[in-house]
XYZ file of C-alpha atoms in Angstrom:
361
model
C -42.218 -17.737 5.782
C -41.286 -18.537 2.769
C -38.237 -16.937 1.718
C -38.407 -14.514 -2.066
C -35.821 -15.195 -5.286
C -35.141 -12.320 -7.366
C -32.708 -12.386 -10.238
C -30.625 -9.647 -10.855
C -28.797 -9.043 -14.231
C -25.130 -9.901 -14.023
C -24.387 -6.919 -16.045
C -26.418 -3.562 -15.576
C -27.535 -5.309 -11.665
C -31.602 -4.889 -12.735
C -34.239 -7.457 -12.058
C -34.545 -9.829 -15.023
C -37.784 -11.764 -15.824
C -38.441 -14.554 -18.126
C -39.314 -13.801 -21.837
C -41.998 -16.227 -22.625
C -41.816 -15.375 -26.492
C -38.047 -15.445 -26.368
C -38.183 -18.227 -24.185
C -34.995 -16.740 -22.388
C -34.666 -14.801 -19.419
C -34.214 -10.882 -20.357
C -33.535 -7.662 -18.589
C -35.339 -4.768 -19.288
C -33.114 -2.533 -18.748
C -30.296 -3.135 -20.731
C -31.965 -6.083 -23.313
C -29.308 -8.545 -22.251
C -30.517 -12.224 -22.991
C -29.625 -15.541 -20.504
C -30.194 -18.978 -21.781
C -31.938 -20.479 -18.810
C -28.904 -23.066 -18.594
C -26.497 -19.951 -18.002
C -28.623 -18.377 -15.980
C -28.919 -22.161 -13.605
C -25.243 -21.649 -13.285
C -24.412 -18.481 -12.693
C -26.887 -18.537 -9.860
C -25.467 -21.795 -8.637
C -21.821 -20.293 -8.812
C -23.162 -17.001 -6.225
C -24.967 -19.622 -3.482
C -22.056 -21.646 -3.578
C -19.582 -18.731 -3.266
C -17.039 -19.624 -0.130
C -17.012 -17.100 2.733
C -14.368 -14.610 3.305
C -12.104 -16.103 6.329
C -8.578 -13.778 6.494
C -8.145 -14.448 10.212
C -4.275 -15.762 11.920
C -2.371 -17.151 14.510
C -0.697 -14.839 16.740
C 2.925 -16.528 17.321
C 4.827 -13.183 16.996
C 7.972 -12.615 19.340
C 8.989 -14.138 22.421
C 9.048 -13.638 25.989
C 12.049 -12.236 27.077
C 14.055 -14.731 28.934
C 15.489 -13.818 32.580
C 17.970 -11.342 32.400
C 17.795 -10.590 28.806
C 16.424 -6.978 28.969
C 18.414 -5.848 31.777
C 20.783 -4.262 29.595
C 18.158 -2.382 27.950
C 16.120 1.357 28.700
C 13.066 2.338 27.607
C 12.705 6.490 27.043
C 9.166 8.175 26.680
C 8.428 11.513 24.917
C 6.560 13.591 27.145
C 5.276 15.442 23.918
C 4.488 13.040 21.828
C 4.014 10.001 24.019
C 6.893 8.256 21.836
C 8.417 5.276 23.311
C 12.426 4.062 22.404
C 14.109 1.984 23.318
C 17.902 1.648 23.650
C 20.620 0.507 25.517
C 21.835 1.446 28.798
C 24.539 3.209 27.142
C 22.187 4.972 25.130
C 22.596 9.163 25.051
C 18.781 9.603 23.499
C 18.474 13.537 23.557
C 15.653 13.960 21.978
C 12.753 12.336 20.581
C 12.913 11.563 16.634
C 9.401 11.870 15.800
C 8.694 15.492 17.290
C 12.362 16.473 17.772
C 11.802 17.047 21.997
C 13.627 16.176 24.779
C 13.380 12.189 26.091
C 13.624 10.926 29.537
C 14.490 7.614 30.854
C 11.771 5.869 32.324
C 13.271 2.588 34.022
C 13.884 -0.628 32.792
C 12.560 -2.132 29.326
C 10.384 -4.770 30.201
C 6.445 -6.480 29.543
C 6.892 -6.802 26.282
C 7.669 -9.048 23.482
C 11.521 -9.790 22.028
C 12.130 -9.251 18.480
C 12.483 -12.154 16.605
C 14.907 -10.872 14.001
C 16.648 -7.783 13.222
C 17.963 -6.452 9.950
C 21.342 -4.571 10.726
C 22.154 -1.069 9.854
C 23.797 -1.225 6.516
C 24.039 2.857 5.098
C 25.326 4.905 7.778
C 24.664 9.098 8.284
C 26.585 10.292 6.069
C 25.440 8.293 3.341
C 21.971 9.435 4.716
C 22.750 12.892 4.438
C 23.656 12.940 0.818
C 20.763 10.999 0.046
C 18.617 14.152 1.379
C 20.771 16.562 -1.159
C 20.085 14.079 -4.267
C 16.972 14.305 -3.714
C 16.683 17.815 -4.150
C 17.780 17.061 -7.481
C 15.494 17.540 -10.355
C 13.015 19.341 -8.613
C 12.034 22.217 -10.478
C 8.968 23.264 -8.552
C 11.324 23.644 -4.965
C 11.875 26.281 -4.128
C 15.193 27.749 -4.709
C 15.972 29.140 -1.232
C 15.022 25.822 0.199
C 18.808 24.047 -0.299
C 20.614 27.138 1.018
C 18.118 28.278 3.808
C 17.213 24.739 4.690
C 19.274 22.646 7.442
C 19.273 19.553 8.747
C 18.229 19.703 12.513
C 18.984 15.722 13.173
C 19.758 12.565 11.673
C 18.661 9.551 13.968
C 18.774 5.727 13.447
C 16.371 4.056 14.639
C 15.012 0.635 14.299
C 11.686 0.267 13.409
C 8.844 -2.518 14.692
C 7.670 -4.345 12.138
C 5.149 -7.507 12.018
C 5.726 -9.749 9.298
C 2.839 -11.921 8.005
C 2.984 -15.613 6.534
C -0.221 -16.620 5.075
C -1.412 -19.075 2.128
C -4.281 -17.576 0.797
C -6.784 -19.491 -1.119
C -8.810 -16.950 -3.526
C -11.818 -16.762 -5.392
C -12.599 -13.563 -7.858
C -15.374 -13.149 -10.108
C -15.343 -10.665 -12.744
C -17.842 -8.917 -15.167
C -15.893 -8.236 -18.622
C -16.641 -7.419 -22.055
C -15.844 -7.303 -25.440
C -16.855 -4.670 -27.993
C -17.308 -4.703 -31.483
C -17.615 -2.059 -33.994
C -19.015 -2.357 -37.794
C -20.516 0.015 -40.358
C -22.578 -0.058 -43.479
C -23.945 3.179 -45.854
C -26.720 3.995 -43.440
C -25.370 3.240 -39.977
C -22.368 2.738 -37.486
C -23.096 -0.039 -35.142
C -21.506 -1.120 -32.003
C -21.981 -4.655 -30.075
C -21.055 -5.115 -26.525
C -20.939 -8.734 -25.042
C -20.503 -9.505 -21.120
C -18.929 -12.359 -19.527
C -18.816 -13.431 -16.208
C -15.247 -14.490 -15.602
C -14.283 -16.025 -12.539
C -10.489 -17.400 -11.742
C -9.736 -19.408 -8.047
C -6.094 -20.626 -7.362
C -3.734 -20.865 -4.420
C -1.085 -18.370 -3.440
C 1.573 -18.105 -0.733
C 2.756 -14.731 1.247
C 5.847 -14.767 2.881
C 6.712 -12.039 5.364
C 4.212 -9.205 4.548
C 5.466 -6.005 6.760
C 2.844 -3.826 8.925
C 4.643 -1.235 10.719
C 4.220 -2.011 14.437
C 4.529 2.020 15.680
C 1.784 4.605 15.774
C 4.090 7.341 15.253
C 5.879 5.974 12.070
C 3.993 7.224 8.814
C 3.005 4.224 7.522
C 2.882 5.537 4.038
C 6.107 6.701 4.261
C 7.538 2.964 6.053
C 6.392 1.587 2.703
C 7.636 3.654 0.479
C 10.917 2.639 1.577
C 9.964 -0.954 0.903
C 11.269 -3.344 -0.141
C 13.916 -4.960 2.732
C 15.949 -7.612 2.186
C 14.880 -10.097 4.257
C 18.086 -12.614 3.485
C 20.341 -10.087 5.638
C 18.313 -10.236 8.410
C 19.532 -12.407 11.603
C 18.419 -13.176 15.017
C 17.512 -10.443 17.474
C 20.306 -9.766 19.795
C 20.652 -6.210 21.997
C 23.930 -6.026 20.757
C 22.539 -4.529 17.001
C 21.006 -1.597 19.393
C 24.295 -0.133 20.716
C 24.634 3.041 19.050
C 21.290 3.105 17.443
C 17.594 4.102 19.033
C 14.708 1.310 18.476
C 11.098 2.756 19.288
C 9.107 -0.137 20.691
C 5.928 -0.900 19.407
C 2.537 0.422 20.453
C 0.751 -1.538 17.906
C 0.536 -5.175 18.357
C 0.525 -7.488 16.270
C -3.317 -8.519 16.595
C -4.271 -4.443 15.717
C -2.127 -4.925 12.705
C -3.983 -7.935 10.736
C -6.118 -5.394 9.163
C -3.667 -3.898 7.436
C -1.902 -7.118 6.873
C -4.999 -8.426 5.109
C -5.319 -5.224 2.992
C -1.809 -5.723 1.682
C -2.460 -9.578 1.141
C -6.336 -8.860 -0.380
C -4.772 -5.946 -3.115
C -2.012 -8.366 -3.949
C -3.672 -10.833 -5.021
C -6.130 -9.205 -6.603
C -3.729 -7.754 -8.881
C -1.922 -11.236 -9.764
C -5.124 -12.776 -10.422
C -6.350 -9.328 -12.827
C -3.299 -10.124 -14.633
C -4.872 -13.282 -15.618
C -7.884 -12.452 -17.334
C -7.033 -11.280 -20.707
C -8.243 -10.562 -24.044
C -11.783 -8.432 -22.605
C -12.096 -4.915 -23.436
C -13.106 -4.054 -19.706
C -12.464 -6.226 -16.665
C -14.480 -5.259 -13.482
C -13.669 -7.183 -10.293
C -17.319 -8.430 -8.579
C -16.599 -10.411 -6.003
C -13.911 -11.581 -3.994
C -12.989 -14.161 -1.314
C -10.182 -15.038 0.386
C -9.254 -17.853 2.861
C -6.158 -17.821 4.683
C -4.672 -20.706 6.405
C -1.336 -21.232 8.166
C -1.123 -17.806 9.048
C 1.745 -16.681 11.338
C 3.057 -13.436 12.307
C 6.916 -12.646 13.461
C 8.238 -9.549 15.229
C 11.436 -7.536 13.709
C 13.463 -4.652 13.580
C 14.144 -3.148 10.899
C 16.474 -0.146 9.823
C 15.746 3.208 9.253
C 17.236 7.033 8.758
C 15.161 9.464 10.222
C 15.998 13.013 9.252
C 14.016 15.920 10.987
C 14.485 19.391 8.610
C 13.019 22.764 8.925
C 12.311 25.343 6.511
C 10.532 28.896 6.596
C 8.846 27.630 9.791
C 7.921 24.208 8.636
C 8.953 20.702 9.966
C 9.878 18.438 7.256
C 10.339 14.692 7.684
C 12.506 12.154 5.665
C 13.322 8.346 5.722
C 15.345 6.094 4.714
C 15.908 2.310 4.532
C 18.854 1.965 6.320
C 20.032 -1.127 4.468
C 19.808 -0.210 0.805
C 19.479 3.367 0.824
C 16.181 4.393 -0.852
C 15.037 7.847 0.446
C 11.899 8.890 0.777
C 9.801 12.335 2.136
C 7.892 14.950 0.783
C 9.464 18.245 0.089
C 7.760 21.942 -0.273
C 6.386 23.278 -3.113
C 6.864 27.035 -4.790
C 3.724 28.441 -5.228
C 5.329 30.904 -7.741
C 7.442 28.883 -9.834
C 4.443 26.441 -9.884
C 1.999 28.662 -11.339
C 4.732 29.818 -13.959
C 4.716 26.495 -15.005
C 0.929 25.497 -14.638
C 0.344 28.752 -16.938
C 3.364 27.664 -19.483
C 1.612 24.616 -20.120
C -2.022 26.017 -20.653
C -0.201 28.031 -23.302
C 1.245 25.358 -25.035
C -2.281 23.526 -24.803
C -3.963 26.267 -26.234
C -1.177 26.779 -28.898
C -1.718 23.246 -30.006
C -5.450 23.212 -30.117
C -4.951 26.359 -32.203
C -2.811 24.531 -34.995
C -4.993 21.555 -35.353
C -7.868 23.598 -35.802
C -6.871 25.662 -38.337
C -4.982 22.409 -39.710
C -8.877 20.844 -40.003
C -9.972 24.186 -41.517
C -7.890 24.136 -44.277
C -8.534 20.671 -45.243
């Protein structure tokens, strides 16, 4: 059967037909002309478009060698289903995801080694008075909230986290325009010109983090971001004395996905920054091809701190090597609608002025 062409418009997406009197193709919809040459190669450019292929290598971790993890215990939440590791030494007495009593469960063992580890660098105290600055400057918390509110536990833990290596070779096509705006006595007139823009180009990833544990928020993992990957050394148990290390429950296979969302938005946006000079840029199309991709398995560093307030569990982090502090703190209803209604006022106070500014002109 043979197989049916249509042309679409590269700017409103409508069928477009040949104008015999123009002797151009034209869309009927929004009157944009194509010089048949243009048309040949933008229609060339979409058949010829390279297929998306984002897949990797698994090469994270290592087996453990014999002996290795004897020194180490494995704990499970029976609430949460949290496992942490540790340690024999380790006195884990409750979980730090749902704050509940851990038990040991035997020795640590199926699963893979880290590869590197980033030691702690900010210890609790420092973690504590991260929590009070960030009170700070928060008019819409509630007042009661510093005094009231306590700190039910601080934990370090160590975190797993797959890191991605990837070259990605990328190819984005964009519709843009450019407007421009004349008058004469009788009429205003405004012309808008599309382009099809596309941009292709190499770029490398090095070490792109997925958090590698179902109970960590990942949204809150990254906000912590970045770590500094220069301080980090080879995995050895010895970094885990003291500290709790949840082990991961999401390989690194389950975390490409979210690997290749990271990689796809970043270079999106580098390649964005490129295209310059257009009124509006729209992304169309875009494909990426990784090769030499590689994933690694580390530990990274992080504050935990479990707070409750007027019956509410709140949860904070913190990158336990430089210190940034993240979590989301309560909001007064009260002091927020004092505010919300302050500001219509001084919207409607405004509008007020420049109309009767305009009236009096």
């Amino acid at each position: 059967m043979a197989a049916l062409q249509e042309y679409k418009c590269p700017c409103c997406g409508g069928a477009i037909a040949f104008d015999s009197t123009l002797q151009k193709m034209k869309c009927p919809f929004c009157d944009t002309e194509f010089e048949m040459e243009t048309l040949a190669s933008y229609d060339n450019e979409l058949k010829n478009e390279p297929e998306e292929n984002m897949s990797w290598d698994d090469t994270a971790g290592t087996e453990w060698e014999n002996g290795e993890a004897d020194g180490l215990r494995s704990y499970v939440c029976k609430s949460c289903g949290g496992e942490i590791v540790g340690d024999e030494t380790t006195a884990a007495t409750s979980c730090p995801f749902c704050d509940n009593p851990i038990v040991m469960m035997g020795q640590f063992s199926g699963s893979l080694k880290p590869d590197y580890v980033i030691p702690f660098k900010v210890d609790k105290k420092a973690a504590k008075a991260a929590l009070k600055k960030h009170y700070d400057g928060k008019r819409l918390l509630p007042k009661v909230f510093k005094d009231q509110n306590h700190i039910d536990e601080i934990k370090g833990i160590y975190v797993p986290v797959w890191l991605f290596d990837a070259d990605a070779d990328a190819s984005i096509r964009y519709k843009a325009t450019k407007v421009r705006a004349w008058s004469d006595q009788n009429y205003d007139y405004t012309e808008t010109s599309f382009y099809a823009v596309s941009r292709g180009g190499k770029i490398g990833f090095e070490r792109v983090p997925v958090d590698g544990s179902s109970k960590m928020d990942d949204t809150l993992m990254e906000s912590i971001e970045p770590f500094n990957f220069s301080e980090a050394v080879n995995f050895q148990t010895a970094y885990l004395a003291g500290y709790l290390a949840d082990k991961y429950d999401v390989d690194s296979e389950q975390s490409i996905g979210r690997a290749n969302e990271r990689i796809k938005k970043s270079t999106e946006n580098e390649f964005a920054a490129t295209v310059q000079g257009y009124a509006t840029v729209t992304p169309e199309a875009t494909s990426i091809r990784l090769q030499n991709g590689k994933a690694k398995y580390a530990l990274y560093p992080v504050w935990l701190l479990n707070t409750t307030w007027n019956g509410e569990k709140y949860v904070f982090v913190m990158n336990g090597q430089t210190g940034k502090f993240a979590g989301d703190l309560p909001l007064d209803k009260a002091a927020y609608k004092k505010w919300l209604f302050g500001l219509t006022g001084l919207i409607g106070v405004a509008i007020y002025a420049i109309s009767y500014l305009m009236w009096l002109l």
